[in-house]
Amino acid sequence: MTKKLTGNQIRQTFIDFFVEHGHTTVPSMSLVPGGDATLLFTNSGMVQFKDVFIGTDKKPYKRAVDSQKCLRVAGKHNDLEDVGRDDTHHTFFEMLGNWSFGDYYKKEAIAWSWQLLTDVWGLPKDKLYATVFKDDKGDVPTDEEAAEIWRAQPGMNPDHVMYFGRKDNFWQMAETGPCGPCSEIFIDLGEERDNLRGTDHVCGVNGECQRYLEIWNNVFIQYNLFEDGRLEPLPAKHVDTGMGFERIVSILQGVDSNYKTDLFKGSLDVLCSLTGHSEKEMLDNFTPYRVVCDHVRSAAFLIADGVVPGNAGRNYVARMIIRRAARFGSKIGLNDPFLAKVAQAVIDQYGDFYPELEKSKTSIFDNLTREEIRFARTVEAGTNHLENLLSDLRAENARAERSRSAVLDGHRAFDLYATYGLPFEISRDIAREQGLDVDEQGFNEAKEEHAKASGGGKAMGKLGGEDAEFFAGILKDLQSKGKLGAHGVEYDPYNSTQVEKYTGLEVLALVVNGESVSSAELDDQVEVILPKTGFYIEAGGQVNDIGYIKSVTLSAVEARGWQIEVTGMRRASAGVIVHIGTVISGHPKVGDKAVAEVDAVRRHNIMRNHTATHLLHKALHEVLSDQAKQAGSLVAPTHLRFDFNHPEAMTHEQIERVERMVNEAVAADMPVHKETKSLDEAKKEGAMALFGEKYGEIVRTISILSSSGSEIPKEQGKYSYELCGGTHLERTSDIGAFIIVSEGSAAAGVRRIEAVTGRGAYELIQKRFKTLKHAAAILKSGVDEVPQKVESGQNEIAELKKELANLRIQSALSSFVFHLNNVQTVKDVHVLAAEIPDSNADALRMLADKFREKYPKAGAALLVTGSTVIATVTEDLVKRGLKAGDLITGIGGKGGGRPNMAQGSLPDGNVKDALGKVAKVVEEKLK
Ligand code: ATP
Ligand code: MG
């Protein structure tokens, strides 16, 4: 290779190579796998094609190529502990893949891997190794098919094809289902990369040291595995490959670490300019540099996919990664917020290929910086506490004369997280730096107990965890001054639209950057505590209210007033409700009188969706069964989302019936009654309680009553009866209209309906009508005739395509006949070198066959269209030492194939010159 390719060019060559071989480019799916509740993050390329392999999804293409964003920090795949310590594992990385869905198989997949690595990228053939499957249990046949294909690759050393067992070379998606042997490609990076030199290990493929690096895994999905262990061949066989992008870039750029590639250069430069380190100093401290670069990249991609730092699940991972990056930053002297600067370099490097980064830029910067500031506030207290625990542990260990390294109780580590926001992974880092460890299982148990105690795992996210103590302090203070009662802030979202109830409220506290302040400035992010609030706090699927808190100016001199835009709500601690917002004018002060106004239009839209959700729930019970129970819900201003238990997709007819039933209930103008009563009483009356939800002694109930004169049956007067803390309409007719937008799978056994009501429904209808009218105008038909018109148009296009294909072949044939007159004779050989315009590889191959029909002996032809080239030679010439591939490489092209027929590509440039060389190549080869 002459010029070094950049990382971006390498990704593109991979994609281009497979596009040339008939693959469709498919974009990466999100790091958050849609519709797969079993998986926290997308961790390999196959996640987005899982359903195709199982057979429940079909794609319009049979060959695909992609670069998939992957994250391996949780679950079965967790590489966190390798990151920073080695040069080849990341938390986030890209996996390049080519895919065959029941199309090509081992022969093509292996040949193309080899061709790409050795011909296109020019890797040394003698350094490459391939592993194939040989069952250590002896149940599944050895994959001799793959082994033979590997040994047949030009230049492949047959001793480099090696056999490995189930652990390394057999792939299965789950306990049952599609599975098959895989074949991994390794490269020998040389003795220098043996990090265990001096020990008695032997370097080898799948060995212990880092000398042999896995770069590409080719999985051949050919069996279906049954519960009883039986394997049956699949009717359609698939290919699933995954190449580590950062690894191949480091190899092609000739560097000994993924972090020394251009992919990380921008990030490292930013870091060095901040620390003032020279390159040598950086390399002496490489671990923190590697961890920061890796983690910031992961965090940027996570935030771009909507995963912001938080206390549970995916959000916890985002928080942990950011905090860990901050802590490793402090090891190289970076104590002020710096992560956003590194993130800028990440966006510069990846923004073109992954436009979501550019789009979420502000959110990425804000979230990183905010999280760094939050962490900085508590990290010192947290680590001091941890140090004390660890030194106790060491002392205890010495007393007990234990030789094994001691382990800190996981419950203790959880307390550190709950109180000081120190993630488990960071406590473990600190313990391990001192030769100790932390019990992970105990931590997880404590986390689960806590989640249960605070209500179904949800409260944890809302309590905010680490600053609960701080807000509890504020509450105590306000109570001692008599500003707040025993229960803290009064919460009444049910009458919040009556503004007069929420005027003249005293601003009790303002918190900026985690500190209590007496006044706030323009643009400050501020948390506000008032004696009471009508803003709804996210619960039961219904989202937070937003709105304004404004000063009440008695003099009506507006200039002295101030306004805070409220964008979120949270319970910061028991009894403490805070409004989260930004000062958009003036200077709010503690003690000022204010009015709190919920955005009433938005709230009304939310109430429509909430009442409609209850009607939908009822209708699903009627149309499907009583088992169609709620499994999750979102009530937003724009739409509602409802998950429910049901084993299969709903039919069109069922969806229509549900939609109709809800709209009947809307038209019936039923009153909605809200009552609080004891849980026992409500249950006795048959109110529907949600599974897994925790209720207090006194509950709020929502009943929708059948009104007289409607078509709705009047069973006991109550049409729907649920326990619910949400806000609802007075009458169902206020919903306006209800339209189901989609029905799909949310998880195994769980379906999801999305729907719109009121304004949202009107807008959807309006938009659909416009589209339909537009289509009708284009088709010059009436709206009702659109379907027939489209269908007949489609038929016509299919006909024309067929005709066009025929014409192409005829035109290629006729120009070919013309070219046959120009067949030259070189020695005794008939040589044809011709350009066939506007053709394709398939047509060229047909022409090549024609050529050999005409010259069954002593014939050699090379045909070009665009940059595609096909070469053919007759069998007698193959025996005399001339292969079809020689013709292509001899004129400066790339490619390969069988000895008598090869395909490849020509670099841009003068085709005429290239064609002119063919005769010479023949002459020299046959010398
Ligand atoms: P390894 O044994 O090196 O961890 P793996 O067997 O876990 O690799 P696969 O699951 O087969 O890897 O993934 C396919 C390819 O993705 C690998 O060949 C490798 O090049 C790359 N890869 C896997 N894990 C990582 C990671 N954490 N960071 C960067 N690249 C990775
Ligand atoms: Mg691995």
Short mmCIF file of C-alpha atoms in Angstrom, two decimals, residues 161-576:
data_model
loop_
_atom_site.label_atom_id
_atom_site.label_comp_id
_atom_site.label_asym_id
_atom_site.label_seq_id
_atom_site.Cartn_x
_atom_site.Cartn_y
_atom_site.Cartn_z
CA VAL A 161 -5.91 -22.98 9.19
CA MET A 162 -6.55 -24.19 12.74
CA TYR A 163 -9.32 -26.08 14.49
CA PHE A 164 -10.99 -24.94 17.74
CA GLY A 165 -13.95 -26.15 19.77
CA ARG A 166 -17.28 -24.85 21.02
CA LYS A 167 -15.97 -22.10 23.25
CA ASP A 168 -14.24 -20.27 20.42
CA ASN A 169 -15.84 -21.39 17.21
CA PHE A 170 -19.49 -22.20 17.68
CA TRP A 171 -22.08 -19.48 17.78
CA GLN A 172 -25.64 -19.64 19.01
CA MET A 173 -28.14 -16.86 19.53
CA ALA A 174 -29.78 -18.51 22.54
CA GLU A 175 -30.38 -21.90 24.16
CA THR A 176 -32.36 -22.89 21.08
CA GLY A 177 -32.75 -21.51 17.58
CA PRO A 178 -30.37 -20.55 14.77
CA CYS A 179 -26.71 -21.39 15.33
CA GLY A 180 -23.62 -22.54 13.51
CA PRO A 181 -19.87 -22.76 13.29
CA CYS A 182 -17.79 -19.63 12.99
CA SER A 183 -14.45 -18.88 11.54
CA GLU A 184 -12.24 -16.21 13.06
CA ILE A 185 -9.39 -14.40 11.37
CA PHE A 186 -6.30 -13.52 13.40
CA ILE A 187 -3.19 -11.57 12.63
CA ASP A 188 0.24 -12.20 14.09
CA LEU A 189 1.42 -8.81 15.35
CA GLY A 190 4.93 -10.02 16.06
CA GLU A 191 6.90 -10.90 19.15
CA GLU A 192 6.91 -7.32 20.37
CA ARG A 193 3.23 -7.62 21.18
CA ASP A 194 3.74 -10.61 23.46
CA ASN A 195 2.95 -8.98 26.79
CA LEU A 196 3.77 -12.15 28.70
CA ARG A 197 7.33 -12.46 27.45
CA GLY A 198 9.52 -14.26 29.97
CA THR A 199 6.71 -16.43 31.34
CA ASP A 200 6.48 -20.05 30.25
CA HIS A 201 3.47 -19.54 27.99
CA VAL A 202 3.52 -20.30 24.29
CA CYS A 203 2.27 -17.60 21.92
CA GLY A 204 -0.61 -18.77 19.78
CA VAL A 205 -3.93 -18.13 18.20
CA ASN A 206 -6.61 -17.96 20.95
CA GLY A 207 -3.70 -17.95 23.38
CA GLU A 208 -3.02 -15.95 26.49
CA CYS A 209 -0.84 -13.12 25.24
CA GLN A 210 -1.67 -10.26 22.93
CA ARG A 211 0.53 -11.29 20.00
CA TYR A 212 -2.24 -12.90 17.92
CA LEU A 213 -5.15 -10.51 17.53
CA GLU A 214 -8.64 -11.46 16.43
CA ILE A 215 -9.82 -9.06 13.76
CA TRP A 216 -12.81 -10.61 12.08
CA ASN A 217 -15.39 -13.21 12.93
CA ASN A 218 -17.37 -14.95 10.15
CA VAL A 219 -20.42 -16.77 11.50
CA PHE A 220 -22.16 -19.34 9.32
CA ILE A 221 -25.69 -19.84 10.52
CA GLN A 222 -26.65 -23.25 9.22
CA TYR A 223 -28.46 -25.16 11.98
CA ASN A 224 -31.56 -24.90 14.09
CA LEU A 225 -30.95 -26.08 17.66
CA PHE A 226 -33.84 -27.78 19.47
CA GLU A 227 -34.46 -28.12 23.19
CA ASP A 228 -33.44 -31.78 23.20
CA GLY A 229 -30.08 -30.86 21.66
CA ARG A 230 -31.04 -31.99 18.16
CA LEU A 231 -29.49 -29.99 15.32
CA GLU A 232 -31.31 -29.70 12.01
CA PRO A 233 -29.98 -27.97 8.92
CA LEU A 234 -31.74 -24.65 8.25
CA PRO A 235 -33.55 -24.34 4.92
CA ALA A 236 -31.90 -20.96 4.34
CA LYS A 237 -28.32 -20.49 5.48
CA HIS A 238 -26.95 -17.13 6.53
CA VAL A 239 -23.65 -15.33 6.91
CA ASP A 240 -23.06 -12.88 9.77
CA THR A 241 -19.66 -11.25 10.07
CA GLY A 242 -18.14 -8.78 12.50
CA MET A 243 -14.84 -7.01 12.12
CA GLY A 244 -13.37 -4.79 14.84
CA PHE A 245 -13.10 -1.44 13.09
CA GLU A 246 -10.59 0.18 15.45
CA ARG A 247 -8.41 -2.94 15.28
CA ILE A 248 -8.22 -3.04 11.50
CA VAL A 249 -7.48 0.69 11.45
CA SER A 250 -4.54 0.23 13.85
CA ILE A 251 -3.16 -2.58 11.69
CA LEU A 252 -3.51 -0.68 8.42
CA GLN A 253 -2.04 2.47 9.91
CA GLY A 254 0.89 0.44 11.26
CA VAL A 255 0.53 1.48 14.90
CA ASP A 256 0.69 -0.73 17.98
CA SER A 257 -2.46 0.55 19.69
CA ASN A 258 -6.01 1.37 18.65
CA TYR A 259 -5.50 4.64 20.51
CA LYS A 260 -2.61 5.65 18.26
CA THR A 261 -4.84 5.67 15.17
CA ASP A 262 -6.27 8.87 13.74
CA LEU A 263 -9.62 7.90 15.32
CA PHE A 264 -8.36 9.01 18.72
CA LYS A 265 -5.78 11.59 17.66
CA GLY A 266 -8.08 14.61 18.09
CA SER A 267 -9.12 13.49 21.59
CA LEU A 268 -5.53 12.86 22.71
CA ASP A 269 -4.42 16.22 21.30
CA VAL A 270 -7.11 18.02 23.29
CA LEU A 271 -6.09 16.17 26.43
CA CYS A 272 -2.37 16.91 25.96
CA SER A 273 -3.07 20.57 25.38
CA LEU A 274 -4.98 20.59 28.67
CA THR A 275 -2.41 18.67 30.71
CA GLY A 276 0.60 20.20 29.01
CA HIS A 277 2.12 16.73 28.60
CA SER A 278 4.57 15.93 25.80
CA GLU A 279 3.90 12.83 23.74
CA LYS A 280 6.37 10.86 25.84
CA GLU A 281 4.77 11.99 29.09
CA MET A 282 1.40 11.02 27.70
CA LEU A 283 2.62 7.54 26.77
CA ASP A 284 4.11 7.14 30.25
CA ASN A 285 0.60 7.79 31.63
CA PHE A 286 -1.24 6.02 28.85
CA THR A 287 -3.88 4.27 30.95
CA PRO A 288 -5.77 7.39 32.10
CA TYR A 289 -5.49 8.86 28.60
CA ARG A 290 -6.92 5.70 27.07
CA VAL A 291 -9.75 5.47 29.58
CA VAL A 292 -10.79 9.10 29.13
CA CYS A 293 -10.75 8.88 25.33
CA ASP A 294 -12.68 5.63 25.35
CA HIS A 295 -15.29 6.71 27.89
CA VAL A 296 -15.95 10.14 26.38
CA ARG A 297 -16.52 8.54 23.01
CA SER A 298 -18.99 6.07 24.55
CA ALA A 299 -20.75 8.80 26.50
CA ALA A 300 -21.11 11.03 23.43
CA PHE A 301 -22.66 8.21 21.39
CA LEU A 302 -24.91 7.19 24.29
CA ILE A 303 -26.25 10.70 24.83
CA ALA A 304 -26.80 11.07 21.08
CA ASP A 305 -28.96 7.94 21.32
CA GLY A 306 -30.94 9.48 24.16
CA VAL A 307 -29.27 7.81 27.13
CA VAL A 308 -28.46 10.55 29.64
CA PRO A 309 -26.85 10.05 33.05
CA GLY A 310 -29.20 8.75 35.74
CA ASN A 311 -29.57 6.26 38.53
CA ALA A 312 -30.93 3.10 37.00
CA GLY A 313 -30.49 0.77 34.05
CA ARG A 314 -28.99 2.31 30.92
CA ASN A 315 -28.85 5.73 32.52
CA TYR A 316 -26.71 4.34 35.31
CA VAL A 317 -24.21 3.13 32.73
CA ALA A 318 -24.02 6.60 31.16
CA ARG A 319 -23.47 8.12 34.61
CA MET A 320 -20.83 5.56 35.57
CA ILE A 321 -18.89 6.02 32.33
CA ILE A 322 -18.85 9.81 32.62
CA ARG A 323 -17.85 9.77 36.27
CA ARG A 324 -15.15 7.21 35.63
CA ALA A 325 -13.77 9.39 32.82
CA ALA A 326 -13.74 12.37 35.18
CA ARG A 327 -11.90 10.37 37.83
CA PHE A 328 -9.25 9.14 35.40
CA GLY A 329 -8.91 12.75 34.22
CA SER A 330 -8.04 13.80 37.73
CA LYS A 331 -5.18 11.30 37.65
CA ILE A 332 -3.55 13.43 34.96
CA GLY A 333 -4.32 16.66 36.77
CA LEU A 334 -7.62 17.58 35.11
CA ASN A 335 -9.97 18.77 37.84
CA ASP A 336 -12.11 21.39 36.12
CA PRO A 337 -14.82 20.22 33.75
CA PHE A 338 -13.01 19.09 30.59
CA LEU A 339 -15.04 16.24 29.09
CA ALA A 340 -17.02 18.47 26.71
CA LYS A 341 -13.75 19.59 25.10
CA VAL A 342 -12.81 15.99 24.39
CA ALA A 343 -16.35 15.34 23.14
CA GLN A 344 -15.87 18.12 20.59
CA ALA A 345 -12.96 16.14 19.14
CA VAL A 346 -15.12 13.01 19.04
CA ILE A 347 -17.84 14.86 17.16
CA ASP A 348 -15.27 16.27 14.71
CA GLN A 349 -13.97 12.77 14.02
CA TYR A 350 -17.30 10.92 13.77
CA GLY A 351 -19.91 13.57 12.96
CA ASP A 352 -19.90 12.97 9.20
CA PHE A 353 -20.65 9.28 9.38
CA TYR A 354 -22.88 9.50 12.46
CA PRO A 355 -24.91 12.70 12.01
CA GLU A 356 -26.78 12.10 15.30
CA LEU A 357 -23.66 13.34 17.11
CA GLU A 358 -23.75 16.70 15.38
CA LYS A 359 -27.50 16.98 16.04
CA SER A 360 -27.15 16.26 19.75
CA LYS A 361 -24.04 18.36 20.22
CA THR A 362 -25.52 20.73 22.81
CA SER A 363 -27.09 17.93 24.77
CA ILE A 364 -23.78 16.01 24.76
CA PHE A 365 -21.82 18.99 26.07
CA ASP A 366 -24.46 19.94 28.66
CA ASN A 367 -24.89 16.46 30.03
CA LEU A 368 -21.16 15.83 30.31
CA THR A 369 -20.46 19.10 32.07
CA ARG A 370 -23.46 18.91 34.37
CA GLU A 371 -22.50 15.40 35.38
CA GLU A 372 -18.89 16.39 36.03
CA ILE A 373 -20.05 19.23 38.27
CA ARG A 374 -22.44 16.98 40.18
CA PHE A 375 -19.74 14.40 40.67
CA ALA A 376 -17.15 16.96 41.77
CA ARG A 377 -19.51 18.06 44.54
CA THR A 378 -19.59 14.67 46.21
CA VAL A 379 -16.53 12.78 45.05
CA GLU A 380 -14.23 13.98 47.78
CA ALA A 381 -16.57 13.12 50.64
CA GLY A 382 -17.31 9.81 48.92
CA THR A 383 -13.70 8.77 48.42
CA ASN A 384 -12.75 9.83 51.96
CA HIS A 385 -15.47 7.59 53.25
CA LEU A 386 -14.33 4.75 51.04
CA GLU A 387 -10.71 5.16 52.15
CA ASN A 388 -11.84 4.78 55.78
CA LEU A 389 -13.76 1.62 54.95
CA LEU A 390 -10.81 0.20 53.07
CA SER A 391 -8.35 0.90 55.84
CA ASP A 392 -10.70 -0.79 58.35
CA LEU A 393 -10.84 -3.72 56.00
CA ARG A 394 -7.08 -3.93 55.74
CA ALA A 395 -6.72 -3.83 59.51
CA GLU A 396 -9.30 -6.54 59.95
CA ASN A 397 -7.55 -8.58 57.33
CA ALA A 398 -4.22 -8.26 59.09
CA ARG A 399 -5.79 -9.31 62.41
CA ALA A 400 -7.34 -12.36 60.84
CA GLU A 401 -4.01 -13.07 59.07
CA ARG A 402 -5.86 -13.71 55.87
CA SER A 403 -3.65 -14.08 52.88
CA ARG A 404 -6.35 -13.68 50.25
CA SER A 405 -7.08 -10.14 49.19
CA ALA A 406 -9.96 -8.75 51.19
CA VAL A 407 -13.31 -7.81 49.71
CA LEU A 408 -15.46 -4.86 50.73
CA ASP A 409 -19.08 -5.64 51.49
CA GLY A 410 -21.24 -4.72 48.48
CA HIS A 411 -23.93 -3.19 50.71
CA ARG A 412 -21.36 -0.73 51.99
CA ALA A 413 -20.40 0.13 48.42
CA PHE A 414 -24.05 0.73 47.63
CA ASP A 415 -24.35 3.17 50.54
CA LEU A 416 -21.46 5.09 48.99
CA TYR A 417 -23.37 5.25 45.75
CA ALA A 418 -26.69 6.23 47.29
CA THR A 419 -25.15 8.91 49.51
CA TYR A 420 -22.21 10.22 47.51
CA GLY A 421 -22.93 9.11 43.97
CA LEU A 422 -19.82 6.94 43.79
CA PRO A 423 -20.64 4.26 41.18
CA PHE A 424 -19.72 0.69 41.98
CA GLU A 425 -17.13 0.57 39.20
CA ILE A 426 -15.26 3.52 40.69
CA SER A 427 -15.26 2.10 44.23
CA ARG A 428 -13.89 -1.09 42.72
CA ASP A 429 -11.17 0.82 40.82
CA ILE A 430 -10.07 2.50 44.04
CA ALA A 431 -10.12 -0.75 46.02
CA ARG A 432 -8.17 -2.60 43.34
CA GLU A 433 -5.54 0.10 43.19
CA GLN A 434 -4.83 -0.95 46.79
CA GLY A 435 -4.91 -4.68 46.16
CA LEU A 436 -8.45 -5.03 47.57
CA ASP A 437 -11.79 -5.64 45.87
CA VAL A 438 -15.52 -4.93 46.18
CA ASP A 439 -18.25 -7.56 46.22
CA GLU A 440 -20.31 -6.96 43.07
CA GLN A 441 -23.14 -9.34 43.88
CA GLY A 442 -23.72 -7.65 47.25
CA PHE A 443 -23.83 -4.27 45.53
CA ASN A 444 -26.46 -5.47 43.06
CA GLU A 445 -28.54 -7.01 45.84
CA ALA A 446 -28.46 -3.79 47.85
CA LYS A 447 -29.40 -1.84 44.73
CA GLU A 448 -32.40 -4.07 44.12
CA GLU A 449 -33.54 -3.93 47.75
CA HIS A 450 -33.32 -0.19 47.64
CA ALA A 451 -35.26 0.00 44.39
CA LYS A 452 -38.03 -2.16 45.89
CA ALA A 453 -38.17 -0.20 49.12
CA SER A 454 -38.58 3.05 47.23
CA GLY A 455 -41.31 1.82 44.95
CA GLY A 456 -40.84 -0.40 41.94
CA GLY A 457 -37.40 0.82 41.03
CA LYS A 458 -38.73 4.11 39.81
CA ALA A 459 -38.24 6.31 42.83
CA MET A 460 -34.50 5.79 42.70
CA GLY A 461 -34.32 7.79 39.51
CA LYS A 462 -36.50 10.51 40.92
CA LEU A 463 -34.98 10.81 44.32
CA GLY A 464 -31.82 11.85 42.60
CA GLY A 465 -29.85 9.74 45.07
CA GLU A 466 -26.77 11.69 45.82
CA ASP A 467 -28.21 15.07 46.77
CA ALA A 468 -31.16 13.76 48.80
CA GLU A 469 -29.30 14.52 52.01
CA PHE A 470 -28.61 18.06 50.90
CA PHE A 471 -32.29 18.73 50.22
CA ALA A 472 -33.33 17.02 53.44
CA GLY A 473 -31.18 19.64 55.17
CA ILE A 474 -32.99 22.46 53.38
CA LEU A 475 -36.35 20.94 54.39
CA LYS A 476 -35.36 20.77 58.05
CA ASP A 477 -34.23 24.36 57.98
CA LEU A 478 -37.50 25.55 56.39
CA GLN A 479 -39.53 23.55 58.90
CA SER A 480 -37.64 25.00 61.84
CA LYS A 481 -38.43 28.47 60.53
CA GLY A 482 -42.09 27.51 60.25
CA LYS A 483 -42.12 28.00 56.47
CA LEU A 484 -43.08 24.38 55.75
CA GLY A 485 -45.23 21.93 57.69
CA ALA A 486 -44.47 18.38 58.74
CA HIS A 487 -45.28 16.98 55.28
CA GLY A 488 -43.10 19.43 53.44
CA VAL A 489 -44.19 20.90 50.12
CA GLU A 490 -47.91 20.56 49.47
CA TYR A 491 -48.65 18.70 46.24
CA ASP A 492 -51.94 19.17 44.39
CA PRO A 493 -51.71 18.71 40.65
CA TYR A 494 -55.43 18.06 40.33
CA ASN A 495 -56.52 21.67 40.52
CA SER A 496 -53.44 23.22 39.04
CA THR A 497 -55.15 25.08 36.25
CA GLN A 498 -56.83 27.31 38.80
CA VAL A 499 -54.03 29.84 38.79
CA GLU A 500 -55.47 31.83 41.71
CA LYS A 501 -54.63 28.91 44.01
CA TYR A 502 -50.98 29.26 43.13
CA THR A 503 -50.40 32.95 43.34
CA GLY A 504 -48.68 34.87 46.11
CA LEU A 505 -46.48 31.88 46.96
CA GLU A 506 -43.23 32.68 48.69
CA VAL A 507 -40.01 31.51 47.06
CA LEU A 508 -38.60 29.36 49.88
CA ALA A 509 -35.30 28.26 48.39
CA LEU A 510 -33.24 28.55 45.21
CA VAL A 511 -30.50 26.06 44.35
CA VAL A 512 -27.91 26.77 41.67
CA ASN A 513 -25.05 24.38 40.84
CA GLY A 514 -25.87 22.28 43.87
CA GLU A 515 -25.70 25.19 46.29
CA SER A 516 -28.41 27.04 48.12
CA VAL A 517 -28.36 30.70 47.01
CA SER A 518 -30.31 33.80 48.04
CA SER A 519 -30.82 35.02 44.49
CA ALA A 520 -30.31 33.75 40.96
CA GLU A 521 -29.04 35.42 37.78
CA LEU A 522 -30.27 35.50 34.23
CA ASP A 523 -29.61 32.17 32.41
CA ASP A 524 -28.95 30.30 35.65
CA GLN A 525 -30.13 26.71 35.80
CA VAL A 526 -32.09 26.82 38.99
CA GLU A 527 -34.10 24.55 41.27
CA VAL A 528 -36.98 26.30 43.05
CA ILE A 529 -38.87 25.28 46.18
CA LEU A 530 -42.34 26.80 46.81
CA PRO A 531 -44.71 26.00 49.72
CA LYS A 532 -47.07 24.23 47.33
CA THR A 533 -47.19 23.22 43.72
CA GLY A 534 -49.69 22.22 41.06
CA PHE A 535 -47.01 20.94 38.66
CA TYR A 536 -47.45 17.20 38.08
CA ILE A 537 -44.39 15.07 38.83
CA GLU A 538 -43.84 12.20 36.39
CA ALA A 539 -45.59 9.09 37.68
CA GLY A 540 -47.67 6.25 36.32
CA GLY A 541 -46.42 7.02 32.82
CA GLN A 542 -47.75 10.60 32.82
CA VAL A 543 -44.92 13.03 32.13
CA ASN A 544 -43.88 16.11 34.15
CA ASP A 545 -45.68 19.40 33.69
CA ILE A 546 -43.80 22.39 32.42
CA GLY A 547 -44.65 26.10 32.71
CA TYR A 548 -43.51 29.29 34.40
CA ILE A 549 -42.88 30.69 37.83
CA LYS A 550 -43.19 34.47 37.71
CA SER A 551 -42.76 37.22 40.25
CA VAL A 552 -45.93 38.91 41.45
CA THR A 553 -45.14 42.57 40.97
CA LEU A 554 -47.49 44.73 43.04
CA SER A 555 -46.41 47.94 41.36
CA ALA A 556 -47.01 46.45 37.92
CA VAL A 557 -43.59 47.74 36.90
CA GLU A 558 -42.72 44.83 34.69
CA ALA A 559 -39.08 45.74 34.61
CA ARG A 560 -38.73 44.65 38.19
CA GLY A 561 -40.35 41.29 37.55
CA TRP A 562 -38.62 38.01 36.84
CA GLN A 563 -39.53 34.74 35.18
CA ILE A 564 -38.29 31.19 35.47
CA GLU A 565 -39.14 28.73 32.72
CA VAL A 566 -39.88 25.39 34.38
CA THR A 567 -38.75 22.43 32.26
CA GLY A 568 -38.79 19.58 34.76
CA MET A 569 -39.90 18.44 38.19
CA ARG A 570 -38.48 16.07 40.76
CA ARG A 571 -38.81 14.85 44.31
CA ALA A 572 -35.34 15.69 45.54
CA SER A 573 -35.93 14.12 48.95
CA ALA A 574 -38.93 13.01 51.00
CA GLY A 575 -41.23 16.03 51.29
CA VAL A 576 -39.13 18.16 48.95
#
